[in-house]
Amino acid sequence: MNVAIIGASGYTGLELIKLLINHPKFIIKYIANSTGNINVQELHPCLKDIINIDVSKADAKEVALNAKLAFLALPHKTSMSFAKQLLSLGVKVVDLSADYRLNLDTYEKFYCKHEDKNNIDKAIYGLPEYFKEDIKKANLIANPGCYPSASLLALLPLIDYIDTNSPIFIDAKSGVSGAGKNLSKLTHYGHINENCFSYNPFKHRHMPEIQEKIKVLKNKNVLINFVPHLLPITRGMLVSIYATLKNDKLDTNFTQILENTYKDNEFIRIRKNPVDIKSTSGTNYCDIFVAKNNNALFISSSIDNLLRGASSQALVNANLMSGFEENIGIPKIAYVP
Amino acid sequence: MNVAIIGASGYTGLELIKLLINHPKFIIKYIANSTGNINVQELHPCLKDIINIDVSKADAKEVALNAKLAFLALPHKTSMSFAKQLLSLGVKVVDLSADYRLNLDTYEKFYCKHEDKNNIDKAIYGLPEYFKEDIKKANLIANPGCYPSASLLALLPLIDYIDTNSPIFIDAKSGVSGAGKNLSKLTHYGHINENCFSYNPFKHRHMPEIQEKIKVLKNKNVLINFVPHLLPITRGMLVSIYATLKNDKLDTNFTQILENTYKDNEFIRIRKNPVDIKSTSGTNYCDIFVAKNNNALFISSSIDNLLRGASSQALVNANLMSGFEENIGIPKIAYVP
Amino acid sequence: MNVAIIGASGYTGLELIKLLINHPKFIIKYIANSTGNINVQELHPCLKDIINIDVSKADAKEVALNAKLAFLALPHKTSMSFAKQLLSLGVKVVDLSADYRLNLDTYEKFYCKHEDKNNIDKAIYGLPEYFKEDIKKANLIANPGCYPSASLLALLPLIDYIDTNSPIFIDAKSGVSGAGKNLSKLTHYGHINENCFSYNPFKHRHMPEIQEKIKVLKNKNVLINFVPHLLPITRGMLVSIYATLKNDKLDTNFTQILENTYKDNEFIRIRKNPVDIKSTSGTNYCDIFVAKNNNALFISSSIDNLLRGASSQALVNANLMSGFEENIGIPKIAYVP
Amino acid sequence: MNVAIIGASGYTGLELIKLLINHPKFIIKYIANSTGNINVQELHPCLKDIINIDVSKADAKEVALNAKLAFLALPHKTSMSFAKQLLSLGVKVVDLSADYRLNLDTYEKFYCKHEDKNNIDKAIYGLPEYFKEDIKKANLIANPGCYPSASLLALLPLIDYIDTNSPIFIDAKSGVSGAGKNLSKLTHYGHINENCFSYNPFKHRHMPEIQEKIKVLKNKNVLINFVPHLLPITRGMLVSIYATLKNDKLDTNFTQILENTYKDNEFIRIRKNPVDIKSTSGTNYCDIFVAKNNNALFISSSIDNLLRGASSQALVNANLMSGFEENIGIPKIAYVP
């Protein structure tokens, strides 16, 4: 089955190419970025001798001629105008941007005016553990953000035990690749190396995404207090969630609850020791650990921000949309050591 | 004034040597470790041509003959038996271990049986911003732990605004030097590099230290929920504190409160942007930032774990105990970039 | 076809397990280390839910009952006594240690007394680009060292143009995983991070290995002056070779020579820009770049020290020994970014 | 004595500020960059509460009104037009750019047309170990490049023993701060981290600088073959020099020769074990190690690229020009660990 990748220059575009090269069913037929006119081996020298395909200037009609499904690894806003065209031409879309993740009001409050109001309501949020049946029938997937993927997978199974009148805190720690390949003071080596700091505390746009999905799935209004930090590593993400339990005499085995919740989900691993970033780097796994101290709850989850937080999760969604097993071509072997 | 350093092999011992070399008043007269029989330039090759002194096998009588004040950079337990001897010989002691930081009961619960019950009550907790007058008169200083230093300086000024019936969470992130120079799986390069993880969640021995000092200073019983993490950096510490405010309609300017609290303390800097580790690395500064989201409070502090979290704070204490200005010989210039 | 891995605890053992899990022909039937009595998921937590097999205490007879071919990821010396038993029981061996890499005299000069003199002469040096036909027929492969792999692949094609009366210098730079998983001062995070240094200059045991293979393949006596350095990275290796050209008026296109030499070798890539470590990390590739300045020659090669420098090269050898295509199950997709 | 720093935004400008804050004789009276209109604490947040001075838009007349000596931490070309004005106004200049390092012909061949031909011949090359008496009398110092500083200090004492008809190779390894604070693909965290590569092999503009100074000081025409590499560290530099000895039967003690050469130079340390970067980070030291293998010579030197390779060496020069001891205010205590 032929697929297209639009937005091949960035990190998530590269990850998609790398995953699809070895995929047993999908064939990369079309790759595009905003300029075209370059071979993919020049664009990404690590691909030399592995895949030989020209990178085109993105054109929706060309996509429709070449592929049944397209991955959009585009910036917010650019993505929705391109998705709109593709959908009208009958191409299925997995959108890695934020453009279809939120309901219209929330989107316009935190991002900008929406340009594809027809489709925003039809988009399925591509968190496979919670929306699998809808994903199978979808034409448009809103692939979750990296922080929401790690946060929701950790928090949702335990939300009923949490006092949602008390603040829920998420201290999230991301590798620098989460900030993309663009040049900025933030991603200069001298700024990141041997350093660590929070950024946009309580103001990151993944905060409403987490809140909205808890509302959709659990019918609870929660206030998520989200503080992202940058780590001096390239890839990987560690999310530390702190919440108040409803009842401090509770003798609940939270590890057991997590295991039961995810017993049929092969890409979630419940750990009995604190999770680390390296055990999930290079994979689609989300590892989760939980501990409690009186009425205080700590949940820690780890993912690869570029894979489970973007490209491999997008591929799981594409597998499901195409009638394949969700796990085909999805990486499990970590970059350890 | 002649001083001694006992425990010269580790990181905090080295930092003490480096600080004292350039100190305008103190002279290093005696350096010891557990084996002796080596020159300090062999023990620490970075000191070649800078200081020339033999490292002795630690002996309390020799210390007393040579120095009026001794810094103990020894492991817990070893420290108290040595301190006891030094005090009986009239030598003032700044103890960097945990042995005199807690009251007896708490100490014996979290560490081991105490061997110097006569002195434990007389020890002054060496957090200069809160115990300056006592420090000036003290013969024995219990130098605070690195996590408690960064946590208490950030939390104490705002504790009255916090709902202490709700859990207070501390997500602390430390450079690897906090784990010392000893060989362990934890500190192997392949384990730390490109990685991040929590360890001993809710079980670290700095948790009761933080709680006890809040009780002493603010007469409040609080439950600190402390989760330390290791960062892939050598030195530095970032502490992220999450708490619930008493009243969510509160219009308090927390930045202003912090500035007022510390207006006469030259080693505290209140930041209007999130603090980072690098701006305090190499210095005795504690940088603090605060933000609020409804009734959720976020306080972030940054210190150099080996300096403000150990050796430069010990030297501030020694300055005060010796009648000097607290800031002489104390570093302010950060390792940036 | 059933295979065994002996020495599963270290980095190269782990890499073998990871590669074999996805191999289309080989099945891991037996895994051992020096103690046994543990499941592989406990030994390597990153393998949780991926492979479920008990790790045995290494026993040659058990290997022979279970597998036709064994990978030995053991320390020097331990390896030869185990290999000897396996060969006598009819098991083919790929030995990742140094025990069969050198001729007897050189081995005993640089390592220790050899304990399997019958087999040392029959071992084939497992550098597939140069010994492919012999490897196909071999029962015992001496898998090359990491430094020799990167050095020989870069140097051999150009040796005829080099003035071998002048010294050849190899400035090699290795990630820390090359020093193994054992605890040592060398591999402590605080020693490596933000640091770089040479070690054992002109004295490393890979120096005679490089010299001997040049003699065997090109019948030239060369003096290799080998200086290894450690880099603050976990995996990967960059080798910079400096040599004097025979004739400084030479107008030879060295890039073209490299391309011609390796045109039928899919795991060598000749680069027109300087090679970097990341483009080969996670793969079996050796990337090579060459430049010249009058009669001065610079050749730079990059490999993953744990893969092309150990485990994936071992697997290429096993493929060839077993009558398979050399490239099955061999990784090409790099850990970029 | 009042001094000015022109070019305060970059790394070397910041290092100058940091050094001068604690200098016992010099007072920073004027700081400028290309835009002005900012306080130095905003420009460099790590300086908060340490120094309070406005950053001006660079103006030569203002400099002359305020200072007797100016440090120029400006880009090549910008520097010479500013230096020219300052010199005509009677201000002494220490220029950290390349503009006065070379003779006119070499400069114009490798850089651009020179705009201050009157002064280029009068500039003194600021390598204190070799030009101390000239520096004391100079009005204009050309502060050496980082690579030449480390290379020349290591190579000059042994050049007479080297066969200069054979190529001399310099494999230099620099921390990323050497590439400056400007944004570029090269300095993006994702490009540098876990990576290492050479750049501009045989084409770097520090190559002619090294050659010219050997000619000036030793009257030898040598061909330096210079290959710089970037290391995944922020600061520090390791230079590995490979050369052929004139006579391979030579029984010379090269360590002794180095010690004799530099016995009166307090900022050079001759090491008996291979040098490392960390032991010189944060200091003005140049550490040197030498080893030999038959007629092959290996010299390894380590400096802090921003200090001995730029700002602290500039300050040594300023000390000498001002009649002070060369070592006042010059750092010796390394950033270890």
mmCIF file with all atom_site columns, N, CA, C and O in Angstrom, chain A residues 169 171 173 193-196 225 229 233-234 240 242-243 274 276-278 293 296, chain B residues 171 173 193-196 198 225 229 233-234 240 242-243 276-278 293 296:
data_model
loop_
_atom_site.group_PDB
_atom_site.id
_atom_site.type_symbol
_atom_site.label_atom_id
_atom_site.label_alt_id
_atom_site.label_comp_id
_atom_site.label_asym_id
_atom_site.label_entity_id
_atom_site.label_seq_id
_atom_site.pdbx_PDB_ins_code
_atom_site.Cartn_x
_atom_site.Cartn_y
_atom_site.Cartn_z
_atom_site.occupancy
_atom_site.B_iso_or_equiv
_atom_site.pdbx_formal_charge
_atom_site.auth_seq_id
_atom_site.auth_comp_id
_atom_site.auth_asym_id
_atom_site.auth_atom_id
_atom_site.pdbx_PDB_model_num
ATOM 1   N N  . PHE A 1 169 ? -0.417 17.915 39.333 1.00 0.00 ? 169 PHE A N  1
ATOM 2   C CA . PHE A 1 169 ? 0.794  18.528 38.799 1.00 0.00 ? 169 PHE A CA 1
ATOM 3   C C  . PHE A 1 169 ? 1.490  17.563 37.852 1.00 0.00 ? 169 PHE A C  1
ATOM 4   O O  . PHE A 1 169 ? 1.626  16.376 38.166 1.00 0.00 ? 169 PHE A O  1
ATOM 5   N N  . ASP A 1 171 ? 5.113  17.334 36.100 1.00 0.00 ? 171 ASP A N  1
ATOM 6   C CA . ASP A 1 171 ? 6.470  17.827 35.893 1.00 0.00 ? 171 ASP A CA 1
ATOM 7   C C  . ASP A 1 171 ? 7.039  16.974 34.765 1.00 0.00 ? 171 ASP A C  1
ATOM 8   O O  . ASP A 1 171 ? 7.395  15.816 34.960 1.00 0.00 ? 171 ASP A O  1
ATOM 9   N N  . LYS A 1 173 ? 9.658  16.216 31.528 1.00 0.00 ? 173 LYS A N  1
ATOM 10  C CA . LYS A 1 173 ? 11.067 16.437 31.182 1.00 0.00 ? 173 LYS A CA 1
ATOM 11  C C  . LYS A 1 173 ? 11.302 15.865 29.790 1.00 0.00 ? 173 LYS A C  1
ATOM 12  O O  . LYS A 1 173 ? 11.178 14.674 29.587 1.00 0.00 ? 173 LYS A O  1
ATOM 13  N N  . ASN A 1 193 ? 23.528 22.009 27.097 1.00 0.00 ? 193 ASN A N  1
ATOM 14  C CA . ASN A 1 193 ? 24.479 21.073 27.694 1.00 0.00 ? 193 ASN A CA 1
ATOM 15  C C  . ASN A 1 193 ? 24.773 21.448 29.147 1.00 0.00 ? 193 ASN A C  1
ATOM 16  O O  . ASN A 1 193 ? 24.969 22.612 29.465 1.00 0.00 ? 193 ASN A O  1
ATOM 17  N N  . GLU A 1 194 ? 24.821 20.434 30.032 1.00 0.00 ? 194 GLU A N  1
ATOM 18  C CA . GLU A 1 194 ? 25.070 20.646 31.464 1.00 0.00 ? 194 GLU A CA 1
ATOM 19  C C  . GLU A 1 194 ? 24.056 21.598 32.085 1.00 0.00 ? 194 GLU A C  1
ATOM 20  O O  . GLU A 1 194 ? 24.370 22.318 33.030 1.00 0.00 ? 194 GLU A O  1
ATOM 21  N N  . ASN A 1 195 ? 22.848 21.609 31.568 1.00 0.00 ? 195 ASN A N  1
ATOM 22  C CA . ASN A 1 195 ? 21.836 22.523 32.058 1.00 0.00 ? 195 ASN A CA 1
ATOM 23  C C  . ASN A 1 195 ? 20.495 21.798 32.179 1.00 0.00 ? 195 ASN A C  1
ATOM 24  O O  . ASN A 1 195 ? 20.319 20.693 31.666 1.00 0.00 ? 195 ASN A O  1
ATOM 25  N N  . CYS A 1 196 ? 19.560 22.423 32.860 1.00 0.00 ? 196 CYS A N  1
ATOM 26  C CA . CYS A 1 196 ? 18.181 21.943 32.942 1.00 0.00 ? 196 CYS A CA 1
ATOM 27  C C  . CYS A 1 196 ? 17.354 23.105 33.461 1.00 0.00 ? 196 CYS A C  1
ATOM 28  O O  . CYS A 1 196 ? 17.813 23.859 34.330 1.00 0.00 ? 196 CYS A O  1
ATOM 29  N N  . ASN A 1 225 ? -1.900 21.089 36.013 1.00 0.00 ? 225 ASN A N  1
ATOM 30  C CA . ASN A 1 225 ? -0.883 22.129 36.183 1.00 0.00 ? 225 ASN A CA 1
ATOM 31  C C  . ASN A 1 225 ? 0.415  21.583 35.611 1.00 0.00 ? 225 ASN A C  1
ATOM 32  O O  . ASN A 1 225 ? 1.089  20.764 36.237 1.00 0.00 ? 225 ASN A O  1
ATOM 33  N N  . HIS A 1 229 ? 10.039 20.762 31.258 1.00 0.00 ? 229 HIS A N  1
ATOM 34  C CA . HIS A 1 229 ? 11.462 21.056 31.447 1.00 0.00 ? 229 HIS A CA 1
ATOM 35  C C  . HIS A 1 229 ? 12.236 20.502 30.256 1.00 0.00 ? 229 HIS A C  1
ATOM 36  O O  . HIS A 1 229 ? 11.829 19.504 29.664 1.00 0.00 ? 229 HIS A O  1
ATOM 37  N N  . ILE A 1 233 ? 19.526 15.888 26.759 1.00 0.00 ? 233 ILE A N  1
ATOM 38  C CA . ILE A 1 233 ? 19.584 14.648 25.992 1.00 0.00 ? 233 ILE A CA 1
ATOM 39  C C  . ILE A 1 233 ? 18.873 14.922 24.669 1.00 0.00 ? 233 ILE A C  1
ATOM 40  O O  . ILE A 1 233 ? 18.100 15.881 24.572 1.00 0.00 ? 233 ILE A O  1
ATOM 41  N N  . THR A 1 234 ? 19.134 14.123 23.661 1.00 0.00 ? 234 THR A N  1
ATOM 42  C CA . THR A 1 234 ? 18.506 14.383 22.372 1.00 0.00 ? 234 THR A CA 1
ATOM 43  C C  . THR A 1 234 ? 17.085 13.856 22.315 1.00 0.00 ? 234 THR A C  1
ATOM 44  O O  . THR A 1 234 ? 16.167 14.556 21.917 1.00 0.00 ? 234 THR A O  1
ATOM 45  N N  . SER A 1 240 ? 6.545  13.047 35.211 1.00 0.00 ? 240 SER A N  1
ATOM 46  C CA . SER A 1 240 ? 6.309  12.765 36.631 1.00 0.00 ? 240 SER A CA 1
ATOM 47  C C  . SER A 1 240 ? 5.016  13.449 37.035 1.00 0.00 ? 240 SER A C  1
ATOM 48  O O  . SER A 1 240 ? 4.932  14.673 37.024 1.00 0.00 ? 240 SER A O  1
ATOM 49  N N  . TYR A 1 242 ? 2.072  14.197 39.840 1.00 0.00 ? 242 TYR A N  1
ATOM 50  C CA . TYR A 1 242 ? 1.841  14.262 41.285 1.00 0.00 ? 242 TYR A CA 1
ATOM 51  C C  . TYR A 1 242 ? 0.388  14.619 41.541 1.00 0.00 ? 242 TYR A C  1
ATOM 52  O O  . TYR A 1 242 ? -0.098 15.637 41.035 1.00 0.00 ? 242 TYR A O  1
ATOM 53  N N  . ALA A 1 243 ? -0.306 13.794 42.322 1.00 0.00 ? 243 ALA A N  1
ATOM 54  C CA . ALA A 1 243 ? -1.724 14.047 42.593 1.00 0.00 ? 243 ALA A CA 1
ATOM 55  C C  . ALA A 1 243 ? -2.071 13.639 44.016 1.00 0.00 ? 243 ALA A C  1
ATOM 56  O O  . ALA A 1 243 ? -1.315 12.919 44.681 1.00 0.00 ? 243 ALA A O  1
ATOM 57  N N  . PRO A 1 274 ? 11.237 2.351  39.316 1.00 0.00 ? 274 PRO A N  1
ATOM 58  C CA . PRO A 1 274 ? 11.058 3.595  38.562 1.00 0.00 ? 274 PRO A CA 1
ATOM 59  C C  . PRO A 1 274 ? 11.498 3.455  37.101 1.00 0.00 ? 274 PRO A C  1
ATOM 60  O O  . PRO A 1 274 ? 12.529 2.841  36.816 1.00 0.00 ? 274 PRO A O  1
ATOM 61  N N  . ASP A 1 276 ? 12.877 4.536  33.362 1.00 0.00 ? 276 ASP A N  1
ATOM 62  C CA . ASP A 1 276 ? 13.924 5.429  32.865 1.00 0.00 ? 276 ASP A CA 1
ATOM 63  C C  . ASP A 1 276 ? 13.695 5.691  31.382 1.00 0.00 ? 276 ASP A C  1
ATOM 64  O O  . ASP A 1 276 ? 12.926 4.979  30.721 1.00 0.00 ? 276 ASP A O  1
ATOM 65  N N  . ILE A 1 277 ? 14.343 6.712  30.895 1.00 0.00 ? 277 ILE A N  1
ATOM 66  C CA . ILE A 1 277 ? 14.152 7.115  29.497 1.00 0.00 ? 277 ILE A CA 1
ATOM 67  C C  . ILE A 1 277 ? 14.753 6.119  28.525 1.00 0.00 ? 277 ILE A C  1
ATOM 68  O O  . ILE A 1 277 ? 14.164 5.782  27.496 1.00 0.00 ? 277 ILE A O  1
ATOM 69  N N  . LYS A 1 278 ? 15.919 5.598  28.853 1.00 0.00 ? 278 LYS A N  1
ATOM 70  C CA . LYS A 1 278 ? 16.637 4.768  27.877 1.00 0.00 ? 278 LYS A CA 1
ATOM 71  C C  . LYS A 1 278 ? 15.904 3.481  27.517 1.00 0.00 ? 278 LYS A C  1
ATOM 72  O O  . LYS A 1 278 ? 16.034 2.998  26.392 1.00 0.00 ? 278 LYS A O  1
ATOM 73  N N  . ASN A 1 293 ? 2.416  7.670  48.851 1.00 0.00 ? 293 ASN A N  1
ATOM 74  C CA . ASN A 1 293 ? 2.912  8.050  50.163 1.00 0.00 ? 293 ASN A CA 1
ATOM 75  C C  . ASN A 1 293 ? 1.742  8.700  50.891 1.00 0.00 ? 293 ASN A C  1
ATOM 76  O O  . ASN A 1 293 ? 1.397  9.844  50.597 1.00 0.00 ? 293 ASN A O  1
ATOM 77  N N  . ALA A 1 296 ? -0.567 10.938 48.895 1.00 0.00 ? 296 ALA A N  1
ATOM 78  C CA . ALA A 1 296 ? 0.162  11.504 47.755 1.00 0.00 ? 296 ALA A CA 1
ATOM 79  C C  . ALA A 1 296 ? 0.466  10.412 46.744 1.00 0.00 ? 296 ALA A C  1
ATOM 80  O O  . ALA A 1 296 ? 0.935  9.328  47.111 1.00 0.00 ? 296 ALA A O  1
ATOM 81  N N  . ASP B 1 171 ? 9.805  17.671 43.254 1.00 0.00 ? 171 ASP B N  1
ATOM 82  C CA . ASP B 1 171 ? 10.440 16.909 42.173 1.00 0.00 ? 171 ASP B CA 1
ATOM 83  C C  . ASP B 1 171 ? 11.838 17.503 42.019 1.00 0.00 ? 171 ASP B C  1
ATOM 84  O O  . ASP B 1 171 ? 12.016 18.584 41.472 1.00 0.00 ? 171 ASP B O  1
ATOM 85  N N  . LYS B 1 173 ? 15.916 17.352 40.894 1.00 0.00 ? 173 LYS B N  1
ATOM 86  C CA . LYS B 1 173 ? 16.734 16.840 39.788 1.00 0.00 ? 173 LYS B CA 1
ATOM 87  C C  . LYS B 1 173 ? 18.185 17.180 40.079 1.00 0.00 ? 173 LYS B C  1
ATOM 88  O O  . LYS B 1 173 ? 18.547 18.350 40.140 1.00 0.00 ? 173 LYS B O  1
ATOM 89  N N  . ASN B 1 193 ? 24.183 8.589  30.854 1.00 0.00 ? 193 ASN B N  1
ATOM 90  C CA . ASN B 1 193 ? 24.186 9.393  29.632 1.00 0.00 ? 193 ASN B CA 1
ATOM 91  C C  . ASN B 1 193 ? 22.912 9.154  28.819 1.00 0.00 ? 193 ASN B C  1
ATOM 92  O O  . ASN B 1 193 ? 22.477 8.018  28.647 1.00 0.00 ? 193 ASN B O  1
ATOM 93  N N  . GLU B 1 194 ? 22.319 10.230 28.295 1.00 0.00 ? 194 GLU B N  1
ATOM 94  C CA . GLU B 1 194 ? 21.085 10.162 27.507 1.00 0.00 ? 194 GLU B CA 1
ATOM 95  C C  . GLU B 1 194 ? 19.957 9.496  28.291 1.00 0.00 ? 194 GLU B C  1
ATOM 96  O O  . GLU B 1 194 ? 19.087 8.845  27.701 1.00 0.00 ? 194 GLU B O  1
ATOM 97  N N  . ASN B 1 195 ? 19.957 9.661  29.592 1.00 0.00 ? 195 ASN B N  1
ATOM 98  C CA . ASN B 1 195 ? 18.957 9.011  30.421 1.00 0.00 ? 195 ASN B CA 1
ATOM 99  C C  . ASN B 1 195 ? 18.468 9.977  31.500 1.00 0.00 ? 195 ASN B C  1
ATOM 100 O O  . ASN B 1 195 ? 19.066 11.030 31.734 1.00 0.00 ? 195 ASN B O  1
ATOM 101 N N  . CYS B 1 196 ? 17.372 9.635  32.130 1.00 0.00 ? 196 CYS B N  1
ATOM 102 C CA . CYS B 1 196 ? 16.855 10.365 33.288 1.00 0.00 ? 196 CYS B CA 1
ATOM 103 C C  . CYS B 1 196 ? 15.860 9.444  33.970 1.00 0.00 ? 196 CYS B C  1
ATOM 104 O O  . CYS B 1 196 ? 15.111 8.726  33.302 1.00 0.00 ? 196 CYS B O  1
ATOM 105 N N  . SER B 1 198 ? 13.789 8.675  38.141 1.00 0.00 ? 198 SER B N  1
ATOM 106 C CA . SER B 1 198 ? 13.680 8.946  39.571 1.00 0.00 ? 198 SER B CA 1
ATOM 107 C C  . SER B 1 198 ? 14.308 7.777  40.339 1.00 0.00 ? 198 SER B C  1
ATOM 108 O O  . SER B 1 198 ? 14.498 6.692  39.798 1.00 0.00 ? 198 SER B O  1
ATOM 109 N N  . ASN B 1 225 ? 6.488  15.310 50.074 1.00 0.00 ? 225 ASN B N  1
ATOM 110 C CA . ASN B 1 225 ? 6.543  14.127 49.218 1.00 0.00 ? 225 ASN B CA 1
ATOM 111 C C  . ASN B 1 225 ? 7.661  14.352 48.216 1.00 0.00 ? 225 ASN B C  1
ATOM 112 O O  . ASN B 1 225 ? 7.507  15.090 47.249 1.00 0.00 ? 225 ASN B O  1
ATOM 113 N N  . HIS B 1 229 ? 15.451 12.817 41.196 1.00 0.00 ? 229 HIS B N  1
ATOM 114 C CA . HIS B 1 229 ? 15.782 12.287 39.866 1.00 0.00 ? 229 HIS B CA 1
ATOM 115 C C  . HIS B 1 229 ? 17.264 12.546 39.592 1.00 0.00 ? 229 HIS B C  1
ATOM 116 O O  . HIS B 1 229 ? 17.814 13.529 40.074 1.00 0.00 ? 229 HIS B O  1
ATOM 117 N N  . ILE B 1 233 ? 24.075 15.261 33.873 1.00 0.00 ? 233 ILE B N  1
ATOM 118 C CA . ILE B 1 233 ? 25.028 16.361 33.988 1.00 0.00 ? 233 ILE B CA 1
ATOM 119 C C  . ILE B 1 233 ? 25.891 16.060 35.201 1.00 0.00 ? 233 ILE B C  1
ATOM 120 O O  . ILE B 1 233 ? 25.505 15.255 36.056 1.00 0.00 ? 233 ILE B O  1
ATOM 121 N N  . THR B 1 234 ? 27.053 16.678 35.293 1.00 0.00 ? 234 THR B N  1
ATOM 122 C CA . THR B 1 234 ? 27.929 16.390 36.422 1.00 0.00 ? 234 THR B CA 1
ATOM 123 C C  . THR B 1 234 ? 27.526 17.149 37.669 1.00 0.00 ? 234 THR B C  1
ATOM 124 O O  . THR B 1 234 ? 27.402 16.575 38.745 1.00 0.00 ? 234 THR B O  1
ATOM 125 N N  . SER B 1 240 ? 11.974 21.462 41.795 1.00 0.00 ? 240 SER B N  1
ATOM 126 C CA . SER B 1 240 ? 10.661 21.958 41.397 1.00 0.00 ? 240 SER B CA 1
ATOM 127 C C  . SER B 1 240 ? 9.653  21.571 42.477 1.00 0.00 ? 240 SER B C  1
ATOM 128 O O  . SER B 1 240 ? 9.402  20.391 42.706 1.00 0.00 ? 240 SER B O  1
ATOM 129 N N  . TYR B 1 242 ? 5.850  21.752 44.073 1.00 0.00 ? 242 TYR B N  1
ATOM 130 C CA . TYR B 1 242 ? 4.443  21.902 43.697 1.00 0.00 ? 242 TYR B CA 1
ATOM 131 C C  . TYR B 1 242 ? 3.585  21.858 44.953 1.00 0.00 ? 242 TYR B C  1
ATOM 132 O O  . TYR B 1 242 ? 3.665  20.891 45.710 1.00 0.00 ? 242 TYR B O  1
ATOM 133 N N  . ALA B 1 243 ? 2.758  22.890 45.136 1.00 0.00 ? 243 ALA B N  1
ATOM 134 C CA . ALA B 1 243 ? 1.927  22.930 46.341 1.00 0.00 ? 243 ALA B CA 1
ATOM 135 C C  . ALA B 1 243 ? 0.573  23.566 46.035 1.00 0.00 ? 243 ALA B C  1
ATOM 136 O O  . ALA B 1 243 ? 0.395  24.202 44.991 1.00 0.00 ? 243 ALA B O  1
ATOM 137 N N  . ASP B 1 276 ? 17.665 28.367 35.802 1.00 0.00 ? 276 ASP B N  1
ATOM 138 C CA . ASP B 1 276 ? 18.348 27.237 35.179 1.00 0.00 ? 276 ASP B CA 1
ATOM 139 C C  . ASP B 1 276 ? 19.547 26.850 36.021 1.00 0.00 ? 276 ASP B C  1
ATOM 140 O O  . ASP B 1 276 ? 19.984 27.609 36.899 1.00 0.00 ? 276 ASP B O  1
ATOM 141 N N  . ILE B 1 277 ? 20.059 25.671 35.760 1.00 0.00 ? 277 ILE B N  1
ATOM 142 C CA . ILE B 1 277 ? 21.162 25.144 36.556 1.00 0.00 ? 277 ILE B CA 1
ATOM 143 C C  . ILE B 1 277 ? 22.459 25.893 36.301 1.00 0.00 ? 277 ILE B C  1
ATOM 144 O O  . ILE B 1 277 ? 23.229 26.191 37.213 1.00 0.00 ? 277 ILE B O  1
ATOM 145 N N  . LYS B 1 278 ? 22.713 26.226 35.033 1.00 0.00 ? 278 LYS B N  1
ATOM 146 C CA . LYS B 1 278 ? 24.028 26.784 34.681 1.00 0.00 ? 278 LYS B CA 1
ATOM 147 C C  . LYS B 1 278 ? 24.307 28.118 35.344 1.00 0.00 ? 278 LYS B C  1
ATOM 148 O O  . LYS B 1 278 ? 25.464 28.440 35.625 1.00 0.00 ? 278 LYS B O  1
ATOM 149 N N  . ASN B 1 293 ? -0.936 29.147 39.251 1.00 0.00 ? 293 ASN B N  1
ATOM 150 C CA . ASN B 1 293 ? -2.003 28.836 38.303 1.00 0.00 ? 293 ASN B CA 1
ATOM 151 C C  . ASN B 1 293 ? -3.225 28.502 39.153 1.00 0.00 ? 293 ASN B C  1
ATOM 152 O O  . ASN B 1 293 ? -3.309 27.416 39.723 1.00 0.00 ? 293 ASN B O  1
ATOM 153 N N  . ALA B 1 296 ? -2.745 26.511 42.339 1.00 0.00 ? 296 ALA B N  1
ATOM 154 C CA . ALA B 1 296 ? -1.536 25.680 42.218 1.00 0.00 ? 296 ALA B CA 1
ATOM 155 C C  . ALA B 1 296 ? -0.297 26.568 42.222 1.00 0.00 ? 296 ALA B C  1
ATOM 156 O O  . ALA B 1 296 ? -0.236 27.568 41.513 1.00 0.00 ? 296 ALA B O  1
#
